PDB file of C-alpha atoms in Angstrom:
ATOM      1  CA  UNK A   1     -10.523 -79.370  23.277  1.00  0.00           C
ATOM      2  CA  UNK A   2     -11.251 -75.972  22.765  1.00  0.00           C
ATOM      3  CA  UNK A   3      -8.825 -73.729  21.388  1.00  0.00           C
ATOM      4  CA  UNK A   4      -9.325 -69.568  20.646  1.00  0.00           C
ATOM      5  CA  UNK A   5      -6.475 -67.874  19.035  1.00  0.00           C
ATOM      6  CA  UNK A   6      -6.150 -64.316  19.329  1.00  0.00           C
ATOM      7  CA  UNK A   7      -4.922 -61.252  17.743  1.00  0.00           C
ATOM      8  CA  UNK A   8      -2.688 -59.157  20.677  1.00  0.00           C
ATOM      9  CA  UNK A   9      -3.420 -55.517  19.286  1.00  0.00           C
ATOM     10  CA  UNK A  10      -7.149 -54.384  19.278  1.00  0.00           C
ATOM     11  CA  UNK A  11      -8.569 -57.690  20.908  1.00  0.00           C
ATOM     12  CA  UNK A  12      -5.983 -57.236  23.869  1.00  0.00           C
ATOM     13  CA  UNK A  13      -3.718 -53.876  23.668  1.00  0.00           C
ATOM     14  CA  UNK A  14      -5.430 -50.826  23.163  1.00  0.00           C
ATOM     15  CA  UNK A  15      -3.053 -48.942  20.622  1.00  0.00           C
ATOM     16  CA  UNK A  16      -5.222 -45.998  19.943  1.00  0.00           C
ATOM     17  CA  UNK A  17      -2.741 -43.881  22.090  1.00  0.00           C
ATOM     18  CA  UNK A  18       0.500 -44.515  20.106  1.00  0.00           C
ATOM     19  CA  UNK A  19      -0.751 -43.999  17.007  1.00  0.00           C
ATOM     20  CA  UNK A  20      -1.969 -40.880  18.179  1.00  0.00           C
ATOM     21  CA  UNK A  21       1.322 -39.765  19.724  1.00  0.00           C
ATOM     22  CA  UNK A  22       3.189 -40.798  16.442  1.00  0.00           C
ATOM     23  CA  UNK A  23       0.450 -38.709  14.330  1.00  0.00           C
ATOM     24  CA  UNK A  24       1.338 -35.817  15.959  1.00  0.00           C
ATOM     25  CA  UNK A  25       5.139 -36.358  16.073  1.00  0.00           C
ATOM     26  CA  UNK A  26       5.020 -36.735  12.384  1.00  0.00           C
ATOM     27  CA  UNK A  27       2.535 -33.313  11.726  1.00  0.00           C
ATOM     28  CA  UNK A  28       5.340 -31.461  13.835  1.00  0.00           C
ATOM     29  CA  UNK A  29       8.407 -32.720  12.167  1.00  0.00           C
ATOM     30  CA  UNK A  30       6.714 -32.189   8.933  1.00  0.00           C
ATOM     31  CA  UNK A  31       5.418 -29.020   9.190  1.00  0.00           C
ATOM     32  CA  UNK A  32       7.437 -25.523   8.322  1.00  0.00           C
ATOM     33  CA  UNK A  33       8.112 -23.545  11.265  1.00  0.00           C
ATOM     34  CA  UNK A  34       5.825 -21.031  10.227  1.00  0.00           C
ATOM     35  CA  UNK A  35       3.262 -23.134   9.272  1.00  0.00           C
ATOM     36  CA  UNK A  36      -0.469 -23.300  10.996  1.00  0.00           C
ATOM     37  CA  UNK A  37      -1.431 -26.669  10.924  1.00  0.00           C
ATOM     38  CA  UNK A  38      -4.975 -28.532  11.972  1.00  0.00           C
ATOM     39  CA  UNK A  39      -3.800 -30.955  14.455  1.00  0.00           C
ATOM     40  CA  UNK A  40      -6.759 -33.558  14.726  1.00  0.00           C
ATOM     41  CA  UNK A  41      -8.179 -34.449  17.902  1.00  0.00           C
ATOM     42  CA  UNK A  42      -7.653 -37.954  18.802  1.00  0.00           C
ATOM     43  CA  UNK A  43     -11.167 -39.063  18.484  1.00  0.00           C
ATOM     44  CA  UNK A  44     -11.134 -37.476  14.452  1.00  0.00           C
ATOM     45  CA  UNK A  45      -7.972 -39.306  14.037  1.00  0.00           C
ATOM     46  CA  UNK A  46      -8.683 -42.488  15.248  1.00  0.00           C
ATOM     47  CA  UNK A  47     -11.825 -42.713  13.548  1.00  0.00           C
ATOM     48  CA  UNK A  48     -10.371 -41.621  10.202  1.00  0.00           C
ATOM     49  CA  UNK A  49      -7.328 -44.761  10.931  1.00  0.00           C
ATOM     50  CA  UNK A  50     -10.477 -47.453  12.006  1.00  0.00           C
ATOM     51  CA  UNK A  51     -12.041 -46.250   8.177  1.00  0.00           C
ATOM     52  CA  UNK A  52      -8.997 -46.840   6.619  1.00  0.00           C
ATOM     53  CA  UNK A  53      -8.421 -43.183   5.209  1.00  0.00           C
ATOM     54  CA  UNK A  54      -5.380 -43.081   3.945  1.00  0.00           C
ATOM     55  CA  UNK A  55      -2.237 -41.688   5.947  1.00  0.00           C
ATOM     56  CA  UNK A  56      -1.450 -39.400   3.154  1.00  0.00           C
ATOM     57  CA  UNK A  57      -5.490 -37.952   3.499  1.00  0.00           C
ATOM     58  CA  UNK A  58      -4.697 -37.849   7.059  1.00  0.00           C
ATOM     59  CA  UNK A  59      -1.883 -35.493   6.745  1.00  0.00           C
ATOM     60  CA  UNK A  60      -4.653 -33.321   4.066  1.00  0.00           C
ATOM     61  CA  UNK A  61      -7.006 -33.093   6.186  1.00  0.00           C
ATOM     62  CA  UNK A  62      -4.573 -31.479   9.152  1.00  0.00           C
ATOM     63  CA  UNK A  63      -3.001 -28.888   6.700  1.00  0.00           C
ATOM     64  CA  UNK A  64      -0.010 -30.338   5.104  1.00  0.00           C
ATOM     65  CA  UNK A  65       0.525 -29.820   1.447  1.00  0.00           C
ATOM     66  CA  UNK A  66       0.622 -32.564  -1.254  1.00  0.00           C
ATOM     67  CA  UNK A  67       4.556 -32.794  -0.723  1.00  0.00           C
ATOM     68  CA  UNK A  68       4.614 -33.006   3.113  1.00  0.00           C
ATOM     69  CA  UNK A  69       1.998 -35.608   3.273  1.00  0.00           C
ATOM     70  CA  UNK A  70       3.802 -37.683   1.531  1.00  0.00           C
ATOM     71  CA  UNK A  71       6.815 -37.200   4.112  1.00  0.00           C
ATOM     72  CA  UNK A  72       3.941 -37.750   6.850  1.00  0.00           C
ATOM     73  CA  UNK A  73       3.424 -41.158   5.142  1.00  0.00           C
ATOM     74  CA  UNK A  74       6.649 -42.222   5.144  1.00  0.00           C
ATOM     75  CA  UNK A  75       7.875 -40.983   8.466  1.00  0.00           C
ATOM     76  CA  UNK A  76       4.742 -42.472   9.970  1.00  0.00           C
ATOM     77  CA  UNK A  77       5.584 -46.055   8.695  1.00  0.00           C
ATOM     78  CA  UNK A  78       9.011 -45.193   9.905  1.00  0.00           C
ATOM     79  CA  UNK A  79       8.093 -44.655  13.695  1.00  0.00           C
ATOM     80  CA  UNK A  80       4.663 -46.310  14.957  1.00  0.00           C
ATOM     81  CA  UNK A  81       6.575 -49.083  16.042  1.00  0.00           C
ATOM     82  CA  UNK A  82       9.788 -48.149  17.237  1.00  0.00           C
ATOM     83  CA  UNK A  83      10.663 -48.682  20.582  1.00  0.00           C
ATOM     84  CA  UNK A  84       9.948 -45.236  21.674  1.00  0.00           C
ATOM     85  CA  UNK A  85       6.203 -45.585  21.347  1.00  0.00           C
ATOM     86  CA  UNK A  86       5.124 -48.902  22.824  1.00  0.00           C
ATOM     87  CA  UNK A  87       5.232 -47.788  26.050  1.00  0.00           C
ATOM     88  CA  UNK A  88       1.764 -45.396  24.829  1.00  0.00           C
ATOM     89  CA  UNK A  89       0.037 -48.660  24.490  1.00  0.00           C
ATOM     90  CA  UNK A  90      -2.497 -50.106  27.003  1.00  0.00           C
ATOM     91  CA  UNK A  91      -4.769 -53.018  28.134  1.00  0.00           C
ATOM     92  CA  UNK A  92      -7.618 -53.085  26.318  1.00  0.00           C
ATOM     93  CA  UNK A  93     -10.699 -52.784  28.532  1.00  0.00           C
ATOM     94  CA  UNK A  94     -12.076 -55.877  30.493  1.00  0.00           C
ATOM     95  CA  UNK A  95      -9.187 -57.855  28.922  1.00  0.00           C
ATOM     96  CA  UNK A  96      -7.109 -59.440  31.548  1.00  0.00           C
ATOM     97  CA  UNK A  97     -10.414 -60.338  32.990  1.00  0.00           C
ATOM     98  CA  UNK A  98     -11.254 -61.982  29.456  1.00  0.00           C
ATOM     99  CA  UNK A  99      -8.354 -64.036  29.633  1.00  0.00           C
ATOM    100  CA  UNK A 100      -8.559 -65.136  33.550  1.00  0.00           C
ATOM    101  CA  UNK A 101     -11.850 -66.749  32.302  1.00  0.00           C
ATOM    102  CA  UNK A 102     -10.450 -68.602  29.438  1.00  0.00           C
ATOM    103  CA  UNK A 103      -7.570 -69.908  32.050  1.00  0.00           C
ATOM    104  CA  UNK A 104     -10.175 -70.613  34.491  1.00  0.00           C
ATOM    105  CA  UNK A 105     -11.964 -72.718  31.494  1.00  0.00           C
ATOM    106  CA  UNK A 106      -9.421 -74.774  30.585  1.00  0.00           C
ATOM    107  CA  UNK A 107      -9.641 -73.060  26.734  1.00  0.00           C
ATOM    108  CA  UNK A 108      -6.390 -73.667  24.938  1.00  0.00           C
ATOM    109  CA  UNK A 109      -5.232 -70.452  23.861  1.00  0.00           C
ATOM    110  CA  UNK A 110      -2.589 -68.855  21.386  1.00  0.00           C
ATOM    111  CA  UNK A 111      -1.412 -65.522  20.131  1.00  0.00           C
ATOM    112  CA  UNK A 112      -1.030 -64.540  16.480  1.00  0.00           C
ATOM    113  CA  UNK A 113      -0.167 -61.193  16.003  1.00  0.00           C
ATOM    114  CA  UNK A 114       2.076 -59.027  13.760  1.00  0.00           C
ATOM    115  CA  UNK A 115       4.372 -58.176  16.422  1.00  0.00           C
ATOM    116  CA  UNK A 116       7.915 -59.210  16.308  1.00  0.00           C
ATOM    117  CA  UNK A 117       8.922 -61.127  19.525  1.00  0.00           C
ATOM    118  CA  UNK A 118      10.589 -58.295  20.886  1.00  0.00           C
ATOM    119  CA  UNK A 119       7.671 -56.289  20.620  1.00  0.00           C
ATOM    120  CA  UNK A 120       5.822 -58.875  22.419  1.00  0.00           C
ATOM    121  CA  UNK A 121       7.985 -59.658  24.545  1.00  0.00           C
ATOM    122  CA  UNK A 122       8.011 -56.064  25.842  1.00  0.00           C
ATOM    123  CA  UNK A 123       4.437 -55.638  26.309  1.00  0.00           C
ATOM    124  CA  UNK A 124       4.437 -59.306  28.236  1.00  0.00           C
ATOM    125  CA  UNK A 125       6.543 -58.266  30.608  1.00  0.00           C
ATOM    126  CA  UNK A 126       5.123 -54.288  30.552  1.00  0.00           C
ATOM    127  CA  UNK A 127       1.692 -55.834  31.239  1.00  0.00           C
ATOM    128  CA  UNK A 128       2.294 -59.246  33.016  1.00  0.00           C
ATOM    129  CA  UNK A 129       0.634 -61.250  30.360  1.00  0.00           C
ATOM    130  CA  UNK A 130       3.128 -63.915  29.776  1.00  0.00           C
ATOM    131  CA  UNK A 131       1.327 -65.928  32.469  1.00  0.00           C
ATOM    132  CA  UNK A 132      -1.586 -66.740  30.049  1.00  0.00           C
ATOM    133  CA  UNK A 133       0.527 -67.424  27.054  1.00  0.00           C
ATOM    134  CA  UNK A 134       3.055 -70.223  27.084  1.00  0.00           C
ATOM    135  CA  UNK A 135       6.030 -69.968  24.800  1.00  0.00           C
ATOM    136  CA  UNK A 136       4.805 -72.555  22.350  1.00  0.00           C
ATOM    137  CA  UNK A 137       1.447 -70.531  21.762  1.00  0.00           C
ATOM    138  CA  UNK A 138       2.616 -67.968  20.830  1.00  0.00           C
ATOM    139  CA  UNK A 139       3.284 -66.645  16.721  1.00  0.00           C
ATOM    140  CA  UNK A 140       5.113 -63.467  16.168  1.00  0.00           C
ATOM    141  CA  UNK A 141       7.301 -62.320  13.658  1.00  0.00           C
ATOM    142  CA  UNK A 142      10.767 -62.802  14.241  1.00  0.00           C
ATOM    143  CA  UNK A 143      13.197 -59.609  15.119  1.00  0.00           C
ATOM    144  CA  UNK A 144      14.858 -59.960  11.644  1.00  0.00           C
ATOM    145  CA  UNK A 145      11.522 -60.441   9.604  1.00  0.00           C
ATOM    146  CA  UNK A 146      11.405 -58.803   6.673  1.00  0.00           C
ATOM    147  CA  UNK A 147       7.365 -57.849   6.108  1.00  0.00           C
ATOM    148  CA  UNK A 148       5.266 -57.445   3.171  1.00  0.00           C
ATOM    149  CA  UNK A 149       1.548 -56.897   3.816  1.00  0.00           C
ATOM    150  CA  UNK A 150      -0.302 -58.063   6.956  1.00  0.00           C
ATOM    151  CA  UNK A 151      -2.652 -59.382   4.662  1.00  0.00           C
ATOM    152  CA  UNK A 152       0.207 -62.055   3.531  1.00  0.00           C
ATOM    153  CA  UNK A 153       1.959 -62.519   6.689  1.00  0.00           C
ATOM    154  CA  UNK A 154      -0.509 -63.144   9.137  1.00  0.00           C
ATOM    155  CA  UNK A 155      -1.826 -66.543   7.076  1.00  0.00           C
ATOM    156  CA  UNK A 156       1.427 -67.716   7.048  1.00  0.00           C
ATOM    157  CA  UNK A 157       1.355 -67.515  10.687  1.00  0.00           C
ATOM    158  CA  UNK A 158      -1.625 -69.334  11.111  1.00  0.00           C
ATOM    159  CA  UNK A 159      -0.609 -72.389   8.743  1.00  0.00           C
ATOM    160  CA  UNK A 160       2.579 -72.691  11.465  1.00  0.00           C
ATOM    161  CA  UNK A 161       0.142 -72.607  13.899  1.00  0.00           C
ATOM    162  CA  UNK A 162      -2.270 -75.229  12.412  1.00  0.00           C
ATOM    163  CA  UNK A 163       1.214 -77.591  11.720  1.00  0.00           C
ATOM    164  CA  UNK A 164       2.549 -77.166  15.328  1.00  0.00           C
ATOM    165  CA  UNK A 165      -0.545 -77.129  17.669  1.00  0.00           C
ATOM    166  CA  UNK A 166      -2.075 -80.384  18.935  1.00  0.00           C
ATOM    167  CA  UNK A 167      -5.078 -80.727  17.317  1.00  0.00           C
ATOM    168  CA  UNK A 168      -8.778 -79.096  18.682  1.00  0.00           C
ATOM    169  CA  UNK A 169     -12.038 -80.483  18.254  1.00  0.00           C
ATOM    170  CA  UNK A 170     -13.402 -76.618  18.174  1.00  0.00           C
ATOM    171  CA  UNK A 171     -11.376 -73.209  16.994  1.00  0.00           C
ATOM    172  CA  UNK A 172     -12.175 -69.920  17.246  1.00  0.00           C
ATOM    173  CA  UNK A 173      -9.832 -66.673  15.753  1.00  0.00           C
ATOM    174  CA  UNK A 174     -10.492 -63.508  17.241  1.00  0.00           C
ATOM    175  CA  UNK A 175      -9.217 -60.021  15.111  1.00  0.00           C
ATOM    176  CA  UNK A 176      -9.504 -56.346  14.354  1.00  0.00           C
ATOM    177  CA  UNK A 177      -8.047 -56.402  11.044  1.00  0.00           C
ATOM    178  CA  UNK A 178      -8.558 -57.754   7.576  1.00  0.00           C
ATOM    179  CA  UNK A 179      -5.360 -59.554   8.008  1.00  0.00           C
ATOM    180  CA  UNK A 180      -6.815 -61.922  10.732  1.00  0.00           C
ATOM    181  CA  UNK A 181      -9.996 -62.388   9.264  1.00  0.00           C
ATOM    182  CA  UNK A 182      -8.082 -63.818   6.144  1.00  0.00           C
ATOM    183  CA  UNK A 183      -5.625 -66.108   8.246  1.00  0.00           C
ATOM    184  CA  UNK A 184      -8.654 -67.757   9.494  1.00  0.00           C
ATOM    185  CA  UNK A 185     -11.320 -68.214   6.950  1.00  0.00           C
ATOM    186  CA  UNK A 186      -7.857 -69.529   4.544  1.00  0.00           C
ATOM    187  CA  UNK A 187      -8.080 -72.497   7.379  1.00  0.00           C
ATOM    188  CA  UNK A 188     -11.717 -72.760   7.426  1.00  0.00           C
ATOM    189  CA  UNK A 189     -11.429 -71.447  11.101  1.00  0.00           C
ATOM    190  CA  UNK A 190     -14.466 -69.836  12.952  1.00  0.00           C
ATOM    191  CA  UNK A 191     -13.424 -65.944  12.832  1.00  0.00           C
ATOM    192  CA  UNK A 192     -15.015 -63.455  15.686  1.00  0.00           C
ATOM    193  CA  UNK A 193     -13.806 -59.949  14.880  1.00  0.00           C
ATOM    194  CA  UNK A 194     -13.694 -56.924  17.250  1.00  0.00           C
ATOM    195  CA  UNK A 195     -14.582 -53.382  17.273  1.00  0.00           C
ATOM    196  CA  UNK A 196     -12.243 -52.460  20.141  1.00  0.00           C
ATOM    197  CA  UNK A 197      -9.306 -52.303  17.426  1.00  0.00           C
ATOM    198  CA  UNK A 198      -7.891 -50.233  14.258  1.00  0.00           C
ATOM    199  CA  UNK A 199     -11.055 -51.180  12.142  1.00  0.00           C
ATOM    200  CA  UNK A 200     -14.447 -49.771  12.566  1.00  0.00           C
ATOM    201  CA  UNK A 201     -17.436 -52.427  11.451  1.00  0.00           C
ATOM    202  CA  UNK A 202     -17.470 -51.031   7.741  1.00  0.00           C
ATOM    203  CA  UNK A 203     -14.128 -52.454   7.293  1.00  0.00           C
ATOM    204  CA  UNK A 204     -14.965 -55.593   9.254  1.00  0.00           C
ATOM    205  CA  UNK A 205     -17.939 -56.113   7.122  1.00  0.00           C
ATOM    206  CA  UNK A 206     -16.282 -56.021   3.842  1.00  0.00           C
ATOM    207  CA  UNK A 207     -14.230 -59.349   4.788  1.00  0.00           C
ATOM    208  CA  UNK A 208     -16.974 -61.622   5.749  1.00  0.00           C
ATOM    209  CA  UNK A 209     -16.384 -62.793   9.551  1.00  0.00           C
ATOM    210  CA  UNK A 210     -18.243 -65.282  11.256  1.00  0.00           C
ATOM    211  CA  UNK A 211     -19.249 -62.462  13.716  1.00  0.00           C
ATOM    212  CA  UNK A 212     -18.743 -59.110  14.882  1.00  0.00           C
ATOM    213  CA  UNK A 213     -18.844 -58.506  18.568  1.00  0.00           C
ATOM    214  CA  UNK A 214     -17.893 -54.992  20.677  1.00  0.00           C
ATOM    215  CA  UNK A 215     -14.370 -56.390  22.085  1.00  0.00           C
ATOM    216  CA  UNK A 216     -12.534 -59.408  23.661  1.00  0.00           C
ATOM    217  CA  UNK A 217     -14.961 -60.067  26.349  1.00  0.00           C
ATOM    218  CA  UNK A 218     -17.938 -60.439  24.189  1.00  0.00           C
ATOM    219  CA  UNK A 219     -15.512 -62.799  21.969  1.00  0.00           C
ATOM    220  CA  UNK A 220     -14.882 -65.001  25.112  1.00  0.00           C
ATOM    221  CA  UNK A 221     -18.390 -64.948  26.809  1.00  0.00           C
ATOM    222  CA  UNK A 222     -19.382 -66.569  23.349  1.00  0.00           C
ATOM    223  CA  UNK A 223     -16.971 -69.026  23.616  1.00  0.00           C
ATOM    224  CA  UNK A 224     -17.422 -70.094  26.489  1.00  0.00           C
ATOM    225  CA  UNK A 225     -21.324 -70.336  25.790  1.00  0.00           C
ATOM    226  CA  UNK A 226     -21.601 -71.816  22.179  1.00  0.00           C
ATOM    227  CA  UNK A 227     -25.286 -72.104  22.780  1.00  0.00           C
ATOM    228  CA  UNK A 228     -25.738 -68.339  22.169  1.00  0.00           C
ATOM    229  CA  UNK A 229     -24.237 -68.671  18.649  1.00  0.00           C
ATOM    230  CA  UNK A 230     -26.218 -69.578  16.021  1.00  0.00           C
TER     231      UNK A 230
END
């Protein structure tokens, strides 16, 4: 059996927009009223998130002082994932088609994302993709999880996984992040990491993956045709 265990946000959700909409939430809450500001447009910003530049930098580089970026910071990590920004979110390109042709393949397939389940849940139901993951393949963090790094979590999620999943003669992970390139090479698991997401292929490079591909539908079509990899 097959198995491919996915990331939800890059490989499948396209969060580009929310972060966005939280960026400039933040710049206008920080700001003084009589303040002229740079806001960034969405291309700059998203590029400067998927090379890691600092939130703080961010903030700089739109026209905040030292002091206000540091609010910036802390009111970012307060907001990009409350409940009033998921709805920005959307389906990554070519995605649902990605995952029709794992279903269609008979490819055992799991979520493993940073989420809590009522983020999830939300974007499940938001996005009808429930039907292609079962309730016991999927790993989230629970509502009342306390968090420390990605970096830390996300293997812990993937030795849960590796405990509670029948076992598969072949597994793939597919990521956008450090964080899920770390779950799976901890497990000795074949890692395929995306552009699509919050990390541009600098980043990806620095963390070793099996391969880099453009987004989830490369990641699948190589699946699904291990004689392309080599």
């Amino acid at each position: 059996m097959i198995r491919l265990i996915t990331d939800f946000d890059g490989p499948i959700i396209d969060v580009s927009e929310r972060y966005y909409r939280v960026y400039q939430f933040c710049l206008e809450k920080t700001r003084r009223p009589d303040q002229v500001v740079q806001e960034l447009p969405k291309a700059e910003f998203w590029q400067l998130k998927r090379s890691r530049v600092p939130e703080k930098q961010i903030a700089l580089n739109s026209g905040l002082d030292e002091a206000q970026a540091q609010q910036f910071a802390q009111l970012r990590r307060q907001t990009v994932h409350t409940e009033a920004y998921f709805h920005y979110d959307s389906l990554a390109p070519g995605a649902v088609d990605a995952l029709l042709k794992i279903q269609q393949a008979g490819i055992d397939l799991a979520v493993m994302t940073m989420r809590r389940f009522r983020e999830l849940d939300y974007a499940f139901q938001k996005h009808d993709l429930g039907r292609f993951f079962p309730e016991n393949r999927c790993y989230c963090l629970s509502n009342d999880y306390v968090k420390t790094r990605d970096i830390e979590d996300k293997p812990l999620l993937m030795a849960r996984a590796l405990e509670e999943l029948p076992p598969a003669t072949d597994i793939w992970m597919v990521g956008d992040t450090e964080a899920d390139i770390t779950a799976a090479k901890n497990y000795g698991i074949k890692m395929m990491a995306v552009e699509s997401g919050i990390r541009d292929r600098t980043q990806l490079e620095l963390y070793h993956p099996d391969l880099i591909v453009k987004d989830f539908s490369a990641a699948v079509d190589l699946v699904l045709k291990p004689k392309h990899l080599v």
